PDB file of C-alpha atoms in Angstrom:
ATOM      1  CA  UNK A   1     -14.212  21.362   1.987  1.00 70.00           C
ATOM      2  CA  UNK A   2     -17.132  23.766   1.797  1.00 61.00           C
ATOM      3  CA  UNK A   3     -16.948  24.457   5.548  1.00 65.00           C
ATOM      4  CA  UNK A   4     -13.233  25.259   5.211  1.00 66.00           C
ATOM      5  CA  UNK A   5     -14.034  27.626   2.305  1.00 73.00           C
ATOM      6  CA  UNK A   6     -11.632  25.865  -0.056  1.00 76.00           C
ATOM      7  CA  UNK A   7     -11.616  27.136  -3.626  1.00 83.00           C
ATOM      8  CA  UNK A   8     -10.174  25.264  -6.621  1.00 88.00           C
ATOM      9  CA  UNK A   9      -9.282  26.398 -10.126  1.00 88.00           C
ATOM     10  CA  UNK A  10      -8.933  23.021 -11.865  1.00 89.00           C
ATOM     11  CA  UNK A  11     -10.232  19.525 -11.086  1.00 90.00           C
ATOM     12  CA  UNK A  12      -8.536  16.317 -12.219  1.00 94.00           C
ATOM     13  CA  UNK A  13     -10.009  12.832 -12.068  1.00 93.00           C
ATOM     14  CA  UNK A  14      -9.815   9.437 -13.726  1.00 93.00           C
ATOM     15  CA  UNK A  15     -12.095   8.211 -16.502  1.00 92.00           C
ATOM     16  CA  UNK A  16     -13.771   5.713 -14.166  1.00 93.00           C
ATOM     17  CA  UNK A  17     -17.431   6.392 -13.446  1.00 91.00           C
ATOM     18  CA  UNK A  18     -17.221   6.411  -9.640  1.00 92.00           C
ATOM     19  CA  UNK A  19     -14.474   9.065  -9.654  1.00 91.00           C
ATOM     20  CA  UNK A  20     -16.289  11.249 -12.187  1.00 89.00           C
ATOM     21  CA  UNK A  21     -19.533  11.057 -10.174  1.00 91.00           C
ATOM     22  CA  UNK A  22     -17.718  11.911  -6.936  1.00 87.00           C
ATOM     23  CA  UNK A  23     -15.954  14.813  -8.647  1.00 86.00           C
ATOM     24  CA  UNK A  24     -19.293  16.145  -9.902  1.00 85.00           C
ATOM     25  CA  UNK A  25     -20.838  15.884  -6.409  1.00 87.00           C
ATOM     26  CA  UNK A  26     -17.846  17.610  -4.783  1.00 84.00           C
ATOM     27  CA  UNK A  27     -17.810  20.475  -7.288  1.00 83.00           C
ATOM     28  CA  UNK A  28     -21.573  20.872  -6.994  1.00 84.00           C
ATOM     29  CA  UNK A  29     -21.320  21.167  -3.198  1.00 84.00           C
ATOM     30  CA  UNK A  30     -18.542  23.736  -3.606  1.00 83.00           C
ATOM     31  CA  UNK A  31     -20.535  25.623  -6.274  1.00 82.00           C
ATOM     32  CA  UNK A  32     -17.609  25.051  -8.638  1.00 79.00           C
ATOM     33  CA  UNK A  33     -19.177  23.054 -11.455  1.00 76.00           C
ATOM     34  CA  UNK A  34     -17.957  25.772 -13.811  1.00 74.00           C
ATOM     35  CA  UNK A  35     -14.211  25.192 -13.252  1.00 68.00           C
ATOM     36  CA  UNK A  36     -12.239  23.634 -16.138  1.00 61.00           C
ATOM     37  CA  UNK A  37     -12.599  19.909 -16.651  1.00 58.00           C
ATOM     38  CA  UNK A  38     -12.120  19.862 -20.436  1.00 45.00           C
ATOM     39  CA  UNK A  39      -9.162  21.042 -22.525  1.00 42.00           C
ATOM     40  CA  UNK A  40      -8.359  20.743 -26.228  1.00 35.00           C
ATOM     41  CA  UNK A  41      -5.592  18.285 -26.874  1.00 41.00           C
ATOM     42  CA  UNK A  42      -6.005  15.705 -29.626  1.00 41.00           C
ATOM     43  CA  UNK A  43      -8.165  15.489 -32.734  1.00 42.00           C
ATOM     44  CA  UNK A  44      -9.539  12.039 -33.553  1.00 45.00           C
ATOM     45  CA  UNK A  45     -12.067  10.821 -36.075  1.00 39.00           C
ATOM     46  CA  UNK A  46     -14.756  10.875 -33.394  1.00 38.00           C
ATOM     47  CA  UNK A  47     -13.647  13.561 -30.967  1.00 38.00           C
ATOM     48  CA  UNK A  48     -12.483  17.117 -31.489  1.00 34.00           C
ATOM     49  CA  UNK A  49     -12.055  17.508 -27.746  1.00 34.00           C
ATOM     50  CA  UNK A  50     -10.968  14.986 -25.182  1.00 37.00           C
ATOM     51  CA  UNK A  51     -11.130  15.085 -21.427  1.00 43.00           C
ATOM     52  CA  UNK A  52      -7.520  15.936 -20.678  1.00 51.00           C
ATOM     53  CA  UNK A  53      -8.338  16.563 -17.013  1.00 82.00           C
ATOM     54  CA  UNK A  54     -10.082  13.198 -16.876  1.00 87.00           C
ATOM     55  CA  UNK A  55      -7.214  10.861 -17.532  1.00 91.00           C
ATOM     56  CA  UNK A  56      -6.828   7.103 -17.690  1.00 93.00           C
ATOM     57  CA  UNK A  57      -3.484   7.667 -15.971  1.00 95.00           C
ATOM     58  CA  UNK A  58      -5.378   8.414 -12.732  1.00 95.00           C
ATOM     59  CA  UNK A  59      -7.371   5.163 -12.961  1.00 95.00           C
ATOM     60  CA  UNK A  60      -7.230   2.583 -10.193  1.00 96.00           C
ATOM     61  CA  UNK A  61      -4.561  -0.101 -10.471  1.00 96.00           C
ATOM     62  CA  UNK A  62      -5.306  -2.773 -13.099  1.00 95.00           C
ATOM     63  CA  UNK A  63      -5.436  -6.136 -11.324  1.00 95.00           C
ATOM     64  CA  UNK A  64      -5.465  -8.378 -14.382  1.00 92.00           C
ATOM     65  CA  UNK A  65      -7.020 -11.757 -13.627  1.00 92.00           C
ATOM     66  CA  UNK A  66      -8.305 -10.399 -10.269  1.00 94.00           C
ATOM     67  CA  UNK A  67     -10.183  -7.514 -11.906  1.00 90.00           C
ATOM     68  CA  UNK A  68     -13.873  -7.571 -10.987  1.00 87.00           C
ATOM     69  CA  UNK A  69     -13.526 -10.520  -8.594  1.00 91.00           C
ATOM     70  CA  UNK A  70     -14.620 -10.385  -4.962  1.00 90.00           C
ATOM     71  CA  UNK A  71     -11.981 -11.031  -2.305  1.00 88.00           C
ATOM     72  CA  UNK A  72     -13.598 -14.356  -1.420  1.00 90.00           C
ATOM     73  CA  UNK A  73     -13.737 -15.514  -5.051  1.00 93.00           C
ATOM     74  CA  UNK A  74     -10.095 -14.587  -5.647  1.00 93.00           C
ATOM     75  CA  UNK A  75      -9.032 -16.469  -2.499  1.00 91.00           C
ATOM     76  CA  UNK A  76     -10.961 -19.529  -3.658  1.00 93.00           C
ATOM     77  CA  UNK A  77      -9.472 -19.484  -7.163  1.00 93.00           C
ATOM     78  CA  UNK A  78      -5.861 -18.521  -6.487  1.00 93.00           C
ATOM     79  CA  UNK A  79      -5.318 -19.064  -2.746  1.00 92.00           C
ATOM     80  CA  UNK A  80      -5.220 -16.469   0.007  1.00 88.00           C
ATOM     81  CA  UNK A  81      -1.428 -16.156   0.258  1.00 86.00           C
ATOM     82  CA  UNK A  82      -0.985 -15.827  -3.495  1.00 92.00           C
ATOM     83  CA  UNK A  83      -3.619 -13.095  -3.764  1.00 92.00           C
ATOM     84  CA  UNK A  84      -2.093 -11.270  -0.791  1.00 90.00           C
ATOM     85  CA  UNK A  85       1.312 -11.450  -2.467  1.00 92.00           C
ATOM     86  CA  UNK A  86      -0.045  -9.904  -5.670  1.00 94.00           C
ATOM     87  CA  UNK A  87      -2.066  -7.174  -3.980  1.00 92.00           C
ATOM     88  CA  UNK A  88       0.393  -6.103  -1.273  1.00 90.00           C
ATOM     89  CA  UNK A  89       3.757  -6.455  -3.050  1.00 92.00           C
ATOM     90  CA  UNK A  90       5.393  -3.426  -4.625  1.00 94.00           C
ATOM     91  CA  UNK A  91       6.550  -5.005  -7.881  1.00 95.00           C
ATOM     92  CA  UNK A  92       4.704  -8.323  -8.310  1.00 95.00           C
ATOM     93  CA  UNK A  93       1.612  -7.999 -10.567  1.00 96.00           C
ATOM     94  CA  UNK A  94      -1.258 -10.491 -10.803  1.00 96.00           C
ATOM     95  CA  UNK A  95      -1.413 -12.569 -14.000  1.00 95.00           C
ATOM     96  CA  UNK A  96      -3.084 -11.023 -17.012  1.00 91.00           C
ATOM     97  CA  UNK A  97      -6.818 -11.542 -17.496  1.00 82.00           C
ATOM     98  CA  UNK A  98      -7.962 -14.397 -19.733  1.00 73.00           C
ATOM     99  CA  UNK A  99     -10.691 -12.015 -21.014  1.00 63.00           C
ATOM    100  CA  UNK A 100     -13.589 -13.896 -19.437  1.00 54.00           C
ATOM    101  CA  UNK A 101     -14.550 -10.900 -17.264  1.00 52.00           C
ATOM    102  CA  UNK A 102     -15.041  -7.213 -18.128  1.00 55.00           C
ATOM    103  CA  UNK A 103     -14.244  -6.229 -21.730  1.00 61.00           C
ATOM    104  CA  UNK A 104     -10.573  -5.445 -22.441  1.00 68.00           C
ATOM    105  CA  UNK A 105      -9.629  -1.781 -22.362  1.00 74.00           C
ATOM    106  CA  UNK A 106      -8.762  -1.710 -26.069  1.00 73.00           C
ATOM    107  CA  UNK A 107     -12.471  -2.186 -26.886  1.00 77.00           C
ATOM    108  CA  UNK A 108     -13.583   0.590 -24.512  1.00 81.00           C
ATOM    109  CA  UNK A 109     -14.397   3.901 -26.225  1.00 81.00           C
ATOM    110  CA  UNK A 110     -12.880   5.846 -23.304  1.00 85.00           C
ATOM    111  CA  UNK A 111      -9.461   4.660 -24.503  1.00 84.00           C
ATOM    112  CA  UNK A 112     -10.046   4.843 -28.266  1.00 82.00           C
ATOM    113  CA  UNK A 113      -7.573   7.735 -28.714  1.00 83.00           C
ATOM    114  CA  UNK A 114      -4.716   5.851 -27.012  1.00 84.00           C
ATOM    115  CA  UNK A 115      -2.043   3.586 -28.411  1.00 86.00           C
ATOM    116  CA  UNK A 116      -3.190   0.069 -27.527  1.00 84.00           C
ATOM    117  CA  UNK A 117       0.305  -0.716 -26.204  1.00 86.00           C
ATOM    118  CA  UNK A 118      -0.123   1.895 -23.456  1.00 87.00           C
ATOM    119  CA  UNK A 119      -3.099   0.111 -21.916  1.00 88.00           C
ATOM    120  CA  UNK A 120      -2.122  -2.147 -19.011  1.00 91.00           C
ATOM    121  CA  UNK A 121      -3.334  -5.758 -18.902  1.00 91.00           C
ATOM    122  CA  UNK A 122      -2.159  -6.067 -15.294  1.00 95.00           C
ATOM    123  CA  UNK A 123      -0.155  -3.863 -12.921  1.00 96.00           C
ATOM    124  CA  UNK A 124       1.957  -4.002  -9.811  1.00 97.00           C
ATOM    125  CA  UNK A 125       2.107  -0.946  -7.549  1.00 97.00           C
ATOM    126  CA  UNK A 126       5.385  -0.062  -9.286  1.00 97.00           C
ATOM    127  CA  UNK A 127       3.621  -0.166 -12.681  1.00 98.00           C
ATOM    128  CA  UNK A 128       0.808   2.034 -11.350  1.00 98.00           C
ATOM    129  CA  UNK A 129       3.297   4.653 -10.176  1.00 98.00           C
ATOM    130  CA  UNK A 130       5.010   4.650 -13.586  1.00 98.00           C
ATOM    131  CA  UNK A 131       1.599   5.182 -15.230  1.00 97.00           C
ATOM    132  CA  UNK A 132       0.468   7.997 -12.905  1.00 97.00           C
ATOM    133  CA  UNK A 133       3.630  10.116 -12.727  1.00 97.00           C
ATOM    134  CA  UNK A 134       3.642  11.355 -16.356  1.00 96.00           C
ATOM    135  CA  UNK A 135       0.238  12.936 -15.722  1.00 96.00           C
ATOM    136  CA  UNK A 136       1.586  14.563 -12.567  1.00 96.00           C
ATOM    137  CA  UNK A 137       4.583  16.019 -14.401  1.00 96.00           C
ATOM    138  CA  UNK A 138       2.858  16.928 -17.677  1.00 94.00           C
ATOM    139  CA  UNK A 139      -0.536  18.188 -16.477  1.00 93.00           C
ATOM    140  CA  UNK A 140      -0.798  18.803 -12.741  1.00 95.00           C
ATOM    141  CA  UNK A 141       2.616  20.361 -12.050  1.00 96.00           C
ATOM    142  CA  UNK A 142       2.308  23.008 -14.818  1.00 94.00           C
ATOM    143  CA  UNK A 143      -1.100  24.017 -13.414  1.00 92.00           C
ATOM    144  CA  UNK A 144       0.348  24.330  -9.899  1.00 94.00           C
ATOM    145  CA  UNK A 145       3.265  26.415 -11.195  1.00 94.00           C
ATOM    146  CA  UNK A 146       0.754  28.778 -12.810  1.00 92.00           C
ATOM    147  CA  UNK A 147      -0.705  29.363  -9.349  1.00 91.00           C
ATOM    148  CA  UNK A 148      -3.745  27.155  -9.848  1.00 91.00           C
ATOM    149  CA  UNK A 149      -5.396  25.476  -6.868  1.00 91.00           C
ATOM    150  CA  UNK A 150      -5.816  21.827  -7.794  1.00 91.00           C
ATOM    151  CA  UNK A 151      -8.399  19.219  -6.817  1.00 93.00           C
ATOM    152  CA  UNK A 152      -7.510  15.585  -7.613  1.00 94.00           C
ATOM    153  CA  UNK A 153     -10.189  12.923  -7.209  1.00 94.00           C
ATOM    154  CA  UNK A 154      -8.780   9.483  -7.922  1.00 95.00           C
ATOM    155  CA  UNK A 155      -8.444   6.021  -6.364  1.00 95.00           C
ATOM    156  CA  UNK A 156      -6.520   4.294  -3.567  1.00 94.00           C
ATOM    157  CA  UNK A 157      -3.480   3.215  -5.563  1.00 96.00           C
ATOM    158  CA  UNK A 158      -3.283   6.182  -7.938  1.00 97.00           C
ATOM    159  CA  UNK A 159      -3.370   8.478  -4.870  1.00 96.00           C
ATOM    160  CA  UNK A 160      -0.731   6.281  -3.218  1.00 96.00           C
ATOM    161  CA  UNK A 161       1.405   6.838  -6.318  1.00 97.00           C
ATOM    162  CA  UNK A 162       1.117  10.620  -5.945  1.00 97.00           C
ATOM    163  CA  UNK A 163       1.825  10.522  -2.189  1.00 96.00           C
ATOM    164  CA  UNK A 164       4.854   8.288  -2.756  1.00 96.00           C
ATOM    165  CA  UNK A 165       6.284  10.844  -5.200  1.00 96.00           C
ATOM    166  CA  UNK A 166       5.428  14.001  -3.247  1.00 95.00           C
ATOM    167  CA  UNK A 167       6.576  12.642   0.134  1.00 92.00           C
ATOM    168  CA  UNK A 168       9.461  10.583  -1.308  1.00 91.00           C
ATOM    169  CA  UNK A 169       8.163   7.396   0.349  1.00 92.00           C
ATOM    170  CA  UNK A 170      10.537   4.378   0.033  1.00 91.00           C
ATOM    171  CA  UNK A 171       9.355   1.557  -2.210  1.00 93.00           C
ATOM    172  CA  UNK A 172       8.962  -0.890   0.669  1.00 88.00           C
ATOM    173  CA  UNK A 173       6.645   1.525   2.527  1.00 89.00           C
ATOM    174  CA  UNK A 174       4.274   2.457  -0.306  1.00 92.00           C
ATOM    175  CA  UNK A 175       1.728  -0.274   0.415  1.00 91.00           C
ATOM    176  CA  UNK A 176       1.599   0.877   4.057  1.00 87.00           C
ATOM    177  CA  UNK A 177       0.227   4.296   3.064  1.00 89.00           C
ATOM    178  CA  UNK A 178      -3.223   4.576   4.653  1.00 85.00           C
ATOM    179  CA  UNK A 179      -5.836   6.706   2.904  1.00 86.00           C
ATOM    180  CA  UNK A 180      -9.204   7.083   4.679  1.00 85.00           C
ATOM    181  CA  UNK A 181     -12.018   6.909   2.128  1.00 83.00           C
ATOM    182  CA  UNK A 182     -13.878  10.129   1.378  1.00 84.00           C
ATOM    183  CA  UNK A 183     -11.747  12.434   3.563  1.00 87.00           C
ATOM    184  CA  UNK A 184      -9.811  15.094   1.600  1.00 90.00           C
ATOM    185  CA  UNK A 185      -6.042  15.220   2.016  1.00 92.00           C
ATOM    186  CA  UNK A 186      -4.577  18.712   1.578  1.00 92.00           C
ATOM    187  CA  UNK A 187      -1.012  19.460   0.470  1.00 94.00           C
ATOM    188  CA  UNK A 188       0.525  22.929   0.673  1.00 93.00           C
ATOM    189  CA  UNK A 189       3.617  23.046  -1.544  1.00 92.00           C
ATOM    190  CA  UNK A 190       6.627  25.309  -1.908  1.00 90.00           C
ATOM    191  CA  UNK A 191       7.523  26.720  -5.312  1.00 89.00           C
ATOM    192  CA  UNK A 192       9.882  23.731  -5.648  1.00 89.00           C
ATOM    193  CA  UNK A 193       6.849  21.446  -5.015  1.00 91.00           C
ATOM    194  CA  UNK A 194       8.303  20.269  -1.717  1.00 90.00           C
ATOM    195  CA  UNK A 195       5.436  19.929   0.792  1.00 90.00           C
ATOM    196  CA  UNK A 196       5.424  22.428   3.647  1.00 89.00           C
ATOM    197  CA  UNK A 197       2.203  21.180   5.205  1.00 88.00           C
ATOM    198  CA  UNK A 198      -0.031  18.131   4.816  1.00 88.00           C
ATOM    199  CA  UNK A 199      -3.281  17.428   6.645  1.00 87.00           C
ATOM    200  CA  UNK A 200      -6.661  15.720   6.393  1.00 87.00           C
ATOM    201  CA  UNK A 201      -9.798  17.852   6.348  1.00 84.00           C
ATOM    202  CA  UNK A 202     -11.197  16.195   9.454  1.00 77.00           C
ATOM    203  CA  UNK A 203     -10.705  16.227  13.208  1.00 75.00           C
ATOM    204  CA  UNK A 204      -8.025  13.929  14.617  1.00 70.00           C
ATOM    205  CA  UNK A 205     -10.714  12.070  16.560  1.00 70.00           C
ATOM    206  CA  UNK A 206     -12.444  11.296  13.245  1.00 71.00           C
ATOM    207  CA  UNK A 207      -9.300  10.228  11.395  1.00 70.00           C
ATOM    208  CA  UNK A 208      -7.644   8.066  14.079  1.00 66.00           C
ATOM    209  CA  UNK A 209     -10.257   5.256  14.157  1.00 65.00           C
ATOM    210  CA  UNK A 210     -10.217   5.039  10.346  1.00 65.00           C
ATOM    211  CA  UNK A 211      -6.438   4.715  10.222  1.00 64.00           C
ATOM    212  CA  UNK A 212      -6.437   2.203  13.086  1.00 58.00           C
ATOM    213  CA  UNK A 213      -9.063   0.125  11.285  1.00 54.00           C
ATOM    214  CA  UNK A 214      -6.996   0.097   8.102  1.00 56.00           C
ATOM    215  CA  UNK A 215      -3.906  -1.073  10.008  1.00 57.00           C
ATOM    216  CA  UNK A 216      -5.577  -4.035  11.723  1.00 58.00           C
ATOM    217  CA  UNK A 217      -5.850  -6.862   9.152  1.00 65.00           C
ATOM    218  CA  UNK A 218      -9.053  -8.804   8.550  1.00 65.00           C
ATOM    219  CA  UNK A 219      -7.059 -11.906   7.689  1.00 74.00           C
ATOM    220  CA  UNK A 220      -3.400 -12.816   7.217  1.00 78.00           C
ATOM    221  CA  UNK A 221      -1.227 -15.438   5.617  1.00 80.00           C
ATOM    222  CA  UNK A 222       2.181 -16.271   7.139  1.00 81.00           C
ATOM    223  CA  UNK A 223       3.891 -13.764   4.820  1.00 80.00           C
ATOM    224  CA  UNK A 224       1.635 -11.033   6.228  1.00 81.00           C
ATOM    225  CA  UNK A 225       2.433 -12.072   9.803  1.00 86.00           C
ATOM    226  CA  UNK A 226       6.147 -11.979   9.004  1.00 84.00           C
ATOM    227  CA  UNK A 227       5.797  -8.475   7.528  1.00 82.00           C
ATOM    228  CA  UNK A 228       3.814  -7.285  10.557  1.00 84.00           C
ATOM    229  CA  UNK A 229       6.138  -8.745  13.206  1.00 90.00           C
ATOM    230  CA  UNK A 230       9.537  -7.649  11.873  1.00 88.00           C
ATOM    231  CA  UNK A 231       9.170  -3.898  12.527  1.00 85.00           C
ATOM    232  CA  UNK A 232       8.535  -4.630  16.217  1.00 89.00           C
ATOM    233  CA  UNK A 233      11.563  -6.934  16.325  1.00 92.00           C
ATOM    234  CA  UNK A 234      13.805  -4.311  14.723  1.00 89.00           C
ATOM    235  CA  UNK A 235      12.426  -1.239  16.523  1.00 85.00           C
ATOM    236  CA  UNK A 236      11.780  -2.609  20.015  1.00 89.00           C
ATOM    237  CA  UNK A 237      13.358  -5.992  20.751  1.00 93.00           C
ATOM    238  CA  UNK A 238      16.740  -5.557  19.057  1.00 92.00           C
ATOM    239  CA  UNK A 239      17.534  -2.247  20.844  1.00 90.00           C
ATOM    240  CA  UNK A 240      16.623  -3.861  24.181  1.00 91.00           C
ATOM    241  CA  UNK A 241      18.997  -6.770  23.508  1.00 93.00           C
ATOM    242  CA  UNK A 242      21.792  -4.437  22.383  1.00 91.00           C
ATOM    243  CA  UNK A 243      21.439  -2.579  25.692  1.00 90.00           C
ATOM    244  CA  UNK A 244      22.358  -5.848  27.438  1.00 91.00           C
ATOM    245  CA  UNK A 245      18.853  -6.827  28.492  1.00 93.00           C
ATOM    246  CA  UNK A 246      17.765 -10.459  28.578  1.00 94.00           C
ATOM    247  CA  UNK A 247      14.459 -10.531  26.760  1.00 95.00           C
ATOM    248  CA  UNK A 248      11.481 -12.844  27.266  1.00 95.00           C
ATOM    249  CA  UNK A 249       8.914 -13.036  24.445  1.00 94.00           C
ATOM    250  CA  UNK A 250       5.589 -14.712  25.166  1.00 94.00           C
ATOM    251  CA  UNK A 251       3.461 -14.785  22.027  1.00 93.00           C
ATOM    252  CA  UNK A 252       1.705 -17.050  19.536  1.00 92.00           C
ATOM    253  CA  UNK A 253       2.699 -19.830  17.153  1.00 91.00           C
ATOM    254  CA  UNK A 254       2.548 -17.818  13.900  1.00 90.00           C
ATOM    255  CA  UNK A 255       4.420 -14.883  15.428  1.00 92.00           C
ATOM    256  CA  UNK A 256       7.144 -17.217  16.689  1.00 93.00           C
ATOM    257  CA  UNK A 257       7.363 -18.780  13.241  1.00 91.00           C
ATOM    258  CA  UNK A 258       7.872 -15.306  11.772  1.00 91.00           C
ATOM    259  CA  UNK A 259      10.727 -14.576  14.199  1.00 93.00           C
ATOM    260  CA  UNK A 260      12.312 -18.008  13.665  1.00 93.00           C
ATOM    261  CA  UNK A 261      12.067 -17.560   9.896  1.00 91.00           C
ATOM    262  CA  UNK A 262      13.896 -14.243  10.133  1.00 91.00           C
ATOM    263  CA  UNK A 263      16.553 -15.323  12.629  1.00 93.00           C
ATOM    264  CA  UNK A 264      17.328 -18.642  10.914  1.00 91.00           C
ATOM    265  CA  UNK A 265      16.925 -17.267   7.370  1.00 90.00           C
ATOM    266  CA  UNK A 266      14.313 -19.867   6.490  1.00 89.00           C
ATOM    267  CA  UNK A 267      12.742 -19.697   3.015  1.00 85.00           C
ATOM    268  CA  UNK A 268       9.072 -18.907   2.439  1.00 80.00           C
ATOM    269  CA  UNK A 269       8.464 -22.387   1.075  1.00 80.00           C
ATOM    270  CA  UNK A 270       9.091 -24.150   4.378  1.00 83.00           C
ATOM    271  CA  UNK A 271       7.951 -21.546   6.919  1.00 79.00           C
ATOM    272  CA  UNK A 272       4.678 -23.441   7.459  1.00 78.00           C
ATOM    273  CA  UNK A 273       6.704 -26.568   8.339  1.00 83.00           C
ATOM    274  CA  UNK A 274       8.434 -24.911  11.294  1.00 84.00           C
ATOM    275  CA  UNK A 275       7.496 -26.928  14.362  1.00 84.00           C
ATOM    276  CA  UNK A 276       6.840 -24.814  17.466  1.00 87.00           C
ATOM    277  CA  UNK A 277       6.182 -27.112  20.456  1.00 88.00           C
ATOM    278  CA  UNK A 278       3.574 -25.541  22.769  1.00 86.00           C
ATOM    279  CA  UNK A 279       4.673 -24.307  26.198  1.00 87.00           C
ATOM    280  CA  UNK A 280       8.328 -25.167  25.533  1.00 90.00           C
ATOM    281  CA  UNK A 281      10.689 -22.171  25.828  1.00 93.00           C
ATOM    282  CA  UNK A 282      13.001 -21.547  22.866  1.00 93.00           C
ATOM    283  CA  UNK A 283      16.301 -19.912  23.804  1.00 95.00           C
ATOM    284  CA  UNK A 284      18.459 -17.887  21.421  1.00 95.00           C
ATOM    285  CA  UNK A 285      21.988 -16.689  22.137  1.00 95.00           C
ATOM    286  CA  UNK A 286      23.303 -13.928  19.830  1.00 94.00           C
ATOM    287  CA  UNK A 287      26.648 -12.467  18.841  1.00 93.00           C
ATOM    288  CA  UNK A 288      27.263  -8.717  18.693  1.00 90.00           C
ATOM    289  CA  UNK A 289      25.795  -8.608  15.181  1.00 89.00           C
ATOM    290  CA  UNK A 290      22.485 -10.097  16.357  1.00 91.00           C
ATOM    291  CA  UNK A 291      23.099 -13.356  14.530  1.00 92.00           C
ATOM    292  CA  UNK A 292      22.274 -16.570  16.424  1.00 93.00           C
ATOM    293  CA  UNK A 293      25.288 -18.488  17.732  1.00 93.00           C
ATOM    294  CA  UNK A 294      23.138 -21.042  19.548  1.00 93.00           C
ATOM    295  CA  UNK A 295      19.461 -21.829  19.940  1.00 92.00           C
ATOM    296  CA  UNK A 296      17.678 -24.678  21.700  1.00 92.00           C
ATOM    297  CA  UNK A 297      14.355 -25.648  23.216  1.00 91.00           C
ATOM    298  CA  UNK A 298      14.356 -25.607  26.997  1.00 87.00           C
ATOM    299  CA  UNK A 299      13.044 -29.146  27.520  1.00 79.00           C
ATOM    300  CA  UNK A 300      13.002 -30.800  30.946  1.00 70.00           C
ATOM    301  CA  UNK A 301      16.365 -32.411  30.190  1.00 68.00           C
ATOM    302  CA  UNK A 302      17.830 -29.062  29.201  1.00 59.00           C
ATOM    303  CA  UNK A 303      16.333 -27.382  32.275  1.00 55.00           C
ATOM    304  CA  UNK A 304      17.891 -30.078  34.529  1.00 56.00           C
ATOM    305  CA  UNK A 305      21.212 -29.560  32.752  1.00 59.00           C
ATOM    306  CA  UNK A 306      21.022 -25.798  33.255  1.00 54.00           C
ATOM    307  CA  UNK A 307      20.133 -26.295  36.930  1.00 49.00           C
ATOM    308  CA  UNK A 308      23.110 -28.692  37.394  1.00 48.00           C
ATOM    309  CA  UNK A 309      25.473 -26.168  35.788  1.00 49.00           C
ATOM    310  CA  UNK A 310      24.133 -23.442  38.084  1.00 42.00           C
ATOM    311  CA  UNK A 311      24.677 -25.603  41.191  1.00 37.00           C
ATOM    312  CA  UNK A 312      28.170 -26.530  39.993  1.00 44.00           C
ATOM    313  CA  UNK A 313      29.132 -22.838  39.988  1.00 46.00           C
ATOM    314  CA  UNK A 314      27.578 -22.138  43.389  1.00 45.00           C
TER     315      UNK A 314
END
C-alpha cells in the first residue's frame, strides 16, 4: 500500500487482537497512526469512550463448539463430513459451545457495553453476514459518503460478508469467495456505492498461485466431491450432450458417485452405498430435459446383446 501511495482517512477493524495488531502495523508503515480509530459513542460505568471503529461486528465468524479447536481435533470429535458441512454451508451453524473452551463472550470486557443477547454463541455464514452488515450501513457507508478513504482490516468471513454485499454475490457462491491472506483488496465505488473497479494490490503472477492453492482442497468428504463436480457437469458436459454429442467420461469412483447421486436424485444418506464396479462402463440415455430414461452397466452380456443388435441391423 505504501508503494502505491495509498492514503486513508479512517481505519476500521474488529476487536480481536490479531486484527488490531495488523491494523497498527499497516498504519505505522503508511505513517498514518494518527488517523481516527476512536470516536465517542456510548457512556458506560467504566468507559467514557469506546472504540467505535473497532467493532465486534467485524469479528471472525463464531464457530461455537468448534471455536479454538484444530482441524484435526474437530474431525476426530465430530467427523470430517459433519465439520465440513458446518464450515462450508451458508446457513448451517455448528452447535453451541459447552463452555469448556475459551471464556464466553459475555464475560469478556471487550463486550461489556453490549446487550448479552447480541453476542453470538455460534454462527453460520448467513448469521455472520447479518452481524456485519449493520456496521457497514451505520458506520462505514456514512464515512464513504463524506468522501473519506476507508481501510478495513478484518477476517476471512467478515470480509466475505462485505464482498457478498458489495458485489451482490448469490448465497450459494459466498463460501467460494477466495481471499488471499495479507494482500489488500481495493474497491473504487460510485456515489451509489456500486463498485466501478476492484483489484488486489499485487501482481497477477503473485495472486494466481494463492487463489489456485485455495481452490484445490486438502481433503474432501463425498459432499465436497459432489459440490466440486456439479459445476463441470452443468457447464461443460450438459452443453455437449445438448449439442447432440455422445459423451464418454473416464474418471474416478467418488466422482462417478457424485454424478450418479445427481442424476438419480439419491439422498446424502446412501451416497456412500452406491456401488461402482471397476472397469465396467455405465451407460445413461437421456430425454430432452436431461433426465435419465434408461441406464445400465455395460457388462459382457450387455455388450454381446448390443453387438447382436448391431449385426441384426447390418
